[in-house]
Coordinates of C-alpha atoms in Angstrom, one line a residue:
X39 CA -25.0 -11.0 -38.7
X40 CA -23.9 -7.4 -39.3
X41 CA -24.4 -6.7 -35.6
X42 CA -22.1 -9.7 -34.7
X43 CA -19.5 -8.5 -37.2
X44 CA -19.6 -5.0 -35.6
X45 CA -19.3 -6.5 -32.1
X46 CA -16.3 -8.6 -33.1
X47 CA -14.7 -5.6 -34.9
X48 CA -15.1 -3.4 -31.8
X49 CA -13.7 -6.2 -29.6
X50 CA -10.7 -6.5 -31.9
X51 CA -10.1 -2.8 -31.7
X52 CA -10.3 -2.8 -27.9
X53 CA -8.0 -5.8 -27.6
X54 CA -5.5 -4.1 -30.0
X55 CA -5.6 -1.0 -27.9
X56 CA -4.8 -3.1 -24.8
X57 CA -2.0 -4.9 -26.6
X58 CA -0.4 -1.5 -27.6
X59 CA -0.5 -0.3 -24.0
X60 CA 0.9 -3.4 -22.4
X61 CA 2.7 -2.4 -19.2
X62 CA 6.1 -4.0 -18.3
X63 CA 5.5 -3.6 -14.6
X64 CA 2.6 -3.4 -12.2
X65 CA 2.3 -1.6 -8.8
X66 CA -0.8 -2.7 -7.0
X67 CA -1.5 -0.6 -3.9
X68 CA -4.3 -1.7 -1.4
X69 CA -5.6 0.6 1.3
X70 CA -7.2 -1.9 3.7
X71 CA -10.6 -0.5 4.7
X72 CA -10.2 2.5 2.4
X73 CA -13.5 3.9 1.1
X74 CA -14.3 7.3 -0.4
X75 CA -14.6 9.0 3.0
X76 CA -11.2 7.7 4.1
X77 CA -9.7 9.1 0.9
X78 CA -11.6 12.4 1.5
X79 CA -9.7 12.8 4.8
X80 CA -6.4 13.0 2.8
X81 CA -8.0 15.6 0.6
X82 CA -9.4 17.7 3.5
X83 CA -6.7 17.3 6.2
X84 CA -3.4 17.1 4.2
X85 CA -3.0 20.8 3.8
X86 CA -1.9 20.3 0.1
X87 CA -3.4 18.4 -2.8
X88 CA -3.8 14.7 -2.3
X89 CA -2.0 12.3 -4.5
X90 CA -5.4 10.8 -5.4
X91 CA -6.2 14.0 -7.3
X92 CA -3.7 13.2 -10.0
X93 CA -5.7 10.2 -11.4
X94 CA -7.7 10.4 -14.6
X95 CA -9.0 6.8 -14.7
X96 CA -11.3 5.9 -11.9
X97 CA -13.9 3.2 -11.3
X98 CA -15.8 1.4 -8.5
X99 CA -15.3 -2.2 -7.2
X100 CA -18.1 -4.4 -5.8
X101 CA -16.5 -6.1 -2.8
X102 CA -18.7 -9.1 -1.7
X103 CA -17.1 -12.5 -1.4
X104 CA -18.6 -15.7 -3.0
X105 CA -20.5 -16.5 0.2
X106 CA -20.9 -13.3 2.2
X107 CA -22.2 -9.9 1.1
X108 CA -19.8 -8.2 3.5
X109 CA -16.3 -9.5 2.8
X110 CA -13.3 -9.6 5.0
X111 CA -9.7 -8.8 3.8
X112 CA -9.0 -12.5 3.0
X113 CA -12.0 -13.0 0.8
X114 CA -11.3 -9.7 -1.0
X115 CA -7.6 -10.3 -1.4
X116 CA -8.2 -13.8 -2.7
X117 CA -10.4 -12.3 -5.4
X118 CA -7.7 -9.8 -6.3
X119 CA -4.8 -12.3 -6.2
X120 CA -6.5 -15.2 -8.0
X121 CA -9.5 -13.9 -10.1
X122 CA -11.9 -16.1 -8.2
X123 CA -14.3 -15.1 -5.4
X124 CA -14.1 -17.4 -2.3
X125 CA -15.4 -17.4 1.2
X126 CA -14.4 -15.0 4.0
X127 CA -11.1 -16.0 5.8
X128 CA -10.0 -18.0 2.7
X129 CA -6.3 -17.5 1.7
X130 CA -6.3 -18.1 -2.0
X131 CA -8.3 -21.3 -2.0
X132 CA -11.6 -21.7 -3.8
X133 CA -15.0 -22.4 -2.3
X134 CA -14.0 -26.1 -2.2
X135 CA -10.9 -25.2 -0.2
X136 CA -8.6 -26.1 -3.2
X137 CA -5.6 -23.9 -3.7
X138 CA -5.7 -21.4 -6.7
X139 CA -2.6 -20.0 -8.3
X140 CA -2.0 -16.4 -7.5
X141 CA -1.0 -13.7 -9.9
X142 CA 2.3 -13.4 -8.0
X143 CA 3.0 -17.1 -8.4
X144 CA 2.1 -17.0 -12.1
X145 CA 4.3 -14.0 -12.7
X146 CA 7.2 -15.6 -10.8
X147 CA 6.9 -18.5 -13.3
X148 CA 7.2 -15.8 -16.1
X149 CA 10.5 -14.5 -14.6
X150 CA 8.9 -11.3 -13.2
X151 CA 10.6 -9.8 -10.1
X152 CA 8.1 -9.6 -7.3
X153 CA 7.6 -7.7 -4.0
X154 CA 5.2 -7.6 -1.1
X155 CA 5.0 -4.8 1.5
X156 CA 2.7 -4.5 4.5
X157 CA 2.5 -2.5 7.7
X158 CA 1.0 -5.4 9.7
X159 CA 2.3 -9.0 9.7
X160 CA 3.4 -10.3 6.3
X161 CA 1.3 -13.3 7.2
X162 CA -1.8 -11.2 7.6
X163 CA -4.8 -11.8 5.2
X164 CA -4.0 -9.3 2.4
X165 CA -0.3 -10.0 1.8
X166 CA -0.7 -13.8 2.5
X167 CA -3.2 -14.1 -0.3
X168 CA -0.5 -13.3 -2.9
X169 CA 1.8 -16.2 -1.8
X170 CA 0.1 -18.7 0.4
X171 CA -2.9 -21.0 0.4
X172 CA -4.9 -22.1 3.5
X173 CA -8.5 -22.2 4.6
X174 CA -8.3 -19.8 7.4
X175 CA -6.4 -16.5 7.7
X176 CA -5.7 -17.1 11.3
X177 CA -3.2 -19.9 10.5
X178 CA -0.2 -17.6 10.6
X179 CA 2.4 -20.3 11.2
X180 CA 1.1 -22.3 8.2
X181 CA 1.2 -19.2 6.1
X182 CA 4.7 -18.2 7.2
X183 CA 6.0 -21.7 6.3
X184 CA 5.0 -21.0 2.7
X185 CA 6.9 -17.8 2.2
X186 CA 10.4 -19.2 1.8
X187 CA 9.4 -21.3 -1.2
X188 CA 7.3 -18.6 -2.8
X189 CA 10.1 -17.0 -4.7
X190 CA 9.1 -13.4 -3.8
X191 CA 12.1 -11.2 -4.2
X192 CA 11.4 -8.4 -1.8
X193 CA 9.3 -8.8 1.4
X194 CA 8.8 -6.2 4.1
X195 CA 6.4 -6.3 7.0
X196 CA 5.9 -7.6 10.6
X197 CA 5.2 -11.1 11.9
X198 CA 8.7 -12.3 12.8
X199 CA 7.3 -14.5 15.6
X200 CA 5.5 -16.7 13.1
X201 CA 8.8 -17.6 11.5
X202 CA 11.0 -18.1 14.5
X203 CA 9.0 -18.4 17.7
X204 CA 6.7 -21.2 16.6
X205 CA 4.7 -23.9 18.3
X206 CA 6.4 -26.6 16.2
X207 CA 9.9 -25.3 17.0
X208 CA 10.8 -24.8 13.3
X209 CA 12.8 -21.7 12.3
X210 CA 11.8 -20.4 8.9
X211 CA 14.1 -17.5 9.2
X212 CA 16.9 -20.0 8.7
X213 CA 14.9 -21.5 5.7
X214 CA 14.8 -18.0 4.2
X215 CA 18.5 -17.6 4.5
X216 CA 19.2 -21.1 3.0
X217 CA 17.1 -20.0 0.0
X218 CA 19.3 -17.0 -0.5
X219 CA 17.4 -14.3 1.3
X220 CA 19.1 -11.5 3.2
X221 CA 17.0 -11.5 6.4
X222 CA 16.9 -8.4 8.6
X223 CA 14.8 -6.7 11.2
X224 CA 15.4 -3.3 9.7
X225 CA 14.9 -2.1 6.1
X226 CA 18.3 -1.1 4.8
X227 CA 17.1 1.7 2.6
X228 CA 20.6 2.7 1.4
X229 CA 22.2 -0.8 1.3
X230 CA 20.3 -2.9 -1.2
X231 CA 21.6 -5.0 -4.0
X232 CA 19.3 -6.0 -6.8
X233 CA 21.1 -9.3 -7.2
X234 CA 20.0 -10.4 -3.7
X235 CA 16.6 -11.3 -2.3
X236 CA 15.4 -9.6 0.8
X237 CA 13.1 -10.5 3.7
X238 CA 12.7 -7.6 6.1
X239 CA 10.7 -8.8 9.1
X240 CA 10.7 -5.6 11.1
X241 CA 8.5 -6.4 14.0
X242 CA 7.6 -9.5 16.1
X243 CA 3.9 -8.9 15.3
X244 CA 2.5 -5.7 13.8
X245 CA 4.2 -2.3 13.5
X246 CA 2.7 0.5 15.6
X247 CA 0.3 3.1 14.1
X248 CA 1.7 6.2 12.5
X249 CA 0.0 8.3 15.2
X250 CA 1.7 6.0 17.8
X251 CA 5.2 6.8 16.7
X252 CA 5.8 4.7 13.5
X253 CA 8.1 6.6 11.2
X254 CA 7.7 6.9 7.5
X255 CA 8.4 3.1 7.1
X256 CA 5.7 2.6 4.5
X257 CA 6.6 5.4 2.0
X258 CA 10.3 4.8 2.4
X259 CA 9.9 1.0 1.9
X260 CA 7.7 1.5 -1.2
X261 CA 10.5 3.7 -2.6
X262 CA 13.2 1.2 -1.8
X263 CA 11.2 -1.7 -3.3
X264 CA 10.7 0.3 -6.5
X265 CA 14.4 1.1 -6.8
X266 CA 15.3 -2.5 -6.0
X267 CA 12.8 -4.1 -8.4
X268 CA 13.5 -1.7 -11.3
X269 CA 17.2 -2.3 -10.8
X270 CA 16.8 -6.0 -11.5
X271 CA 16.2 -5.3 -15.2
X272 CA 13.2 -7.6 -15.2
X273 CA 9.5 -6.9 -15.4
X274 CA 8.1 -6.6 -11.9
X275 CA 5.0 -6.8 -9.8
X276 CA 4.7 -5.0 -6.4
X277 CA 1.8 -5.2 -4.0
X278 CA 1.9 -2.7 -1.2
X279 CA -0.7 -2.6 1.6
X280 CA -1.6 0.3 3.8
X281 CA -3.0 -2.0 6.6
X282 CA -4.1 0.3 9.3
X283 CA -6.8 2.4 7.6
X284 CA -8.9 -0.6 8.4
X285 CA -7.7 -0.8 12.0
X286 CA -8.7 2.8 12.5
X287 CA -12.2 2.0 11.2
X288 CA -12.5 -0.9 13.6
X289 CA -11.4 1.3 16.5
X290 CA -13.5 4.3 15.3
X291 CA -10.3 6.3 15.8
X292 CA -10.4 9.6 13.9
X293 CA -6.8 10.5 14.7
X294 CA -5.5 7.1 13.6
X295 CA -7.7 7.3 10.4
X296 CA -6.2 10.6 9.3
X297 CA -2.7 9.6 10.1
X298 CA -2.8 6.3 8.3
X299 CA -4.6 7.8 5.2
X300 CA -1.9 10.6 5.0
X301 CA 0.8 7.9 5.3
X302 CA -0.8 6.0 2.4
X303 CA -1.0 9.3 0.5
X304 CA 2.7 9.8 0.9
X305 CA 3.5 6.4 -0.3
X306 CA 1.1 6.8 -3.2
X307 CA 2.9 9.9 -4.3
X308 CA 6.2 8.0 -4.5
X309 CA 4.5 5.4 -6.7
X310 CA 3.0 8.1 -8.9
X311 CA 6.4 9.8 -9.3
X312 CA 7.9 6.5 -10.4
X313 CA 5.1 5.8 -12.9
X314 CA 5.4 9.2 -14.5
X315 CA 9.1 8.9 -14.9
X316 CA 9.2 5.2 -16.0
X317 CA 6.4 5.3 -18.6
X318 CA 6.2 1.5 -18.7
X319 CA 4.5 0.9 -15.3
X320 CA 0.8 0.5 -14.5
X321 CA -0.3 1.7 -11.1
X322 CA -3.6 0.4 -9.7
X323 CA -4.9 1.6 -6.3
X324 CA -7.9 0.3 -4.5
X325 CA -9.2 -1.2 -1.3
X326 CA -10.3 -4.6 -0.2
X327 CA -13.4 -3.2 1.4
X328 CA -14.6 -0.1 3.4
X329 CA -14.4 -0.2 7.2
X330 CA -16.4 1.8 9.8
X331 CA -19.2 3.3 7.6
X332 CA -16.9 6.3 7.7
X333 CA -18.2 9.8 7.0
X334 CA -16.6 13.2 6.8
X335 CA -19.1 15.6 8.4
X336 CA -19.5 19.2 9.5
X337 CA -17.5 20.1 12.6
X338 CA -18.4 22.4 15.5
X339 CA -17.7 25.5 13.3
X340 CA -18.3 26.1 9.6
X341 CA -14.6 25.9 8.7
X342 CA -14.0 22.6 10.5
X343 CA -14.7 19.0 9.6
X344 CA -15.2 15.9 11.7
X345 CA -14.8 12.1 11.0
X346 CA -17.6 9.9 12.2
X347 CA -18.4 6.2 12.1
X348 CA -21.6 4.2 12.0
X349 CA -20.1 0.8 12.7
X350 CA -16.8 -0.8 13.9
X351 CA -17.1 -3.5 11.2
X352 CA -16.6 -3.8 7.4
X353 CA -19.4 -2.6 5.1
X354 CA -20.6 -3.7 1.7
X355 CA -20.0 -0.3 0.2
X356 CA -18.3 -0.2 -3.2
X357 CA -14.7 1.0 -3.1
X358 CA -13.0 3.3 -5.6
X359 CA -10.3 2.0 -7.9
X360 CA -7.7 4.3 -9.5
X361 CA -5.3 3.6 -12.4
X362 CA -2.4 5.4 -14.1
X363 CA 0.0 4.3 -16.8
X364 CA -0.2 1.9 -19.7
X365 CA -3.7 0.3 -19.9
X366 CA -5.2 2.5 -17.1
X367 CA -8.4 3.2 -19.0
X368 CA -9.3 -0.5 -18.7
X369 CA -10.1 0.1 -15.0
X370 CA -13.0 2.5 -15.5
X371 CA -16.6 1.5 -14.7
X372 CA -18.2 -0.7 -12.1
X373 CA -17.3 -4.3 -11.7
X374 CA -16.6 -7.2 -9.3
X375 CA -13.4 -7.4 -7.3
X376 CA -12.2 -10.5 -9.0
X377 CA -12.3 -8.7 -12.4
X378 CA -9.3 -6.7 -11.3
X379 CA -7.1 -9.8 -11.6
X380 CA -8.5 -10.5 -15.1
X381 CA -7.9 -7.0 -16.2
X382 CA -4.3 -7.2 -15.0
X383 CA -3.9 -10.5 -16.7
X384 CA -5.2 -9.2 -20.0
X385 CA -2.8 -6.3 -19.9
X386 CA 0.3 -8.2 -18.8
X387 CA -0.5 -10.8 -21.4
X388 CA -0.1 -14.2 -19.7

């Protein structure tokens, strides 16, 4: 009995601590395919300290989906967005293919302002899992059709063709406009009004890689979204995905890997600067899975490093998770990917 009382007492203290550190806002950054070796490329190749070196609270996430040991982005993002593990390719449906409410949908109902940013199509697996529901991630037109009614305040990414050049002839760009969105093909970094909603569909499909000429779209859009969301004078939730770290792993492309990781690092620093100034925002940074079995190895000379790959597929390796801001200490330890949702839910208090 005394042991039970002690356990309850400690739980009460823990819960009280969480309640005192309740964040008003959440920035959730996902480096698609980003494992420890990918992060290490930013540390070794940046030429200055990586943004990741500023974190105090760090843990590890187990990435398997409900059915497969090696997850895909859809299975992992479903776990993050809904708190339930599902099957690979699932977009926020459970193992019975029934839609599950996402954290973004739940926060929209609580009058949070919300935002989604991606480098690839906004209908791709990771962003889609925060606003859509379907049994297969490849159903881009079905996913696109669900965005206008989602209520997301700020959207930026590729995939314009799935809204306007569709097999069914529908035009969901018009639907977005009818629902009050300012729709554009270019992010207007200096022309944004927090009383409006924005859908920036900046490419027909997916943006080019950073090493292929993409500008600093990702860090600048993260900065714009944070200024926009904080300007709404409401609590907010922002998910920002660095999509092409994963693509570099699939291609076994060292140059692309380093360029995309440094791009993510740049965007991360913007988020960190916001968190440090704001004091009421929780920043959580992790990956959906690792891609490529990537390793940073000895180069041809002692002062050089190389990046090597053992596969062109995803792996079951745990991925790191970093947190900063109110409640950040809750993200230490080793746990399943769906627990991230429950930790966020406990901190936000809904």
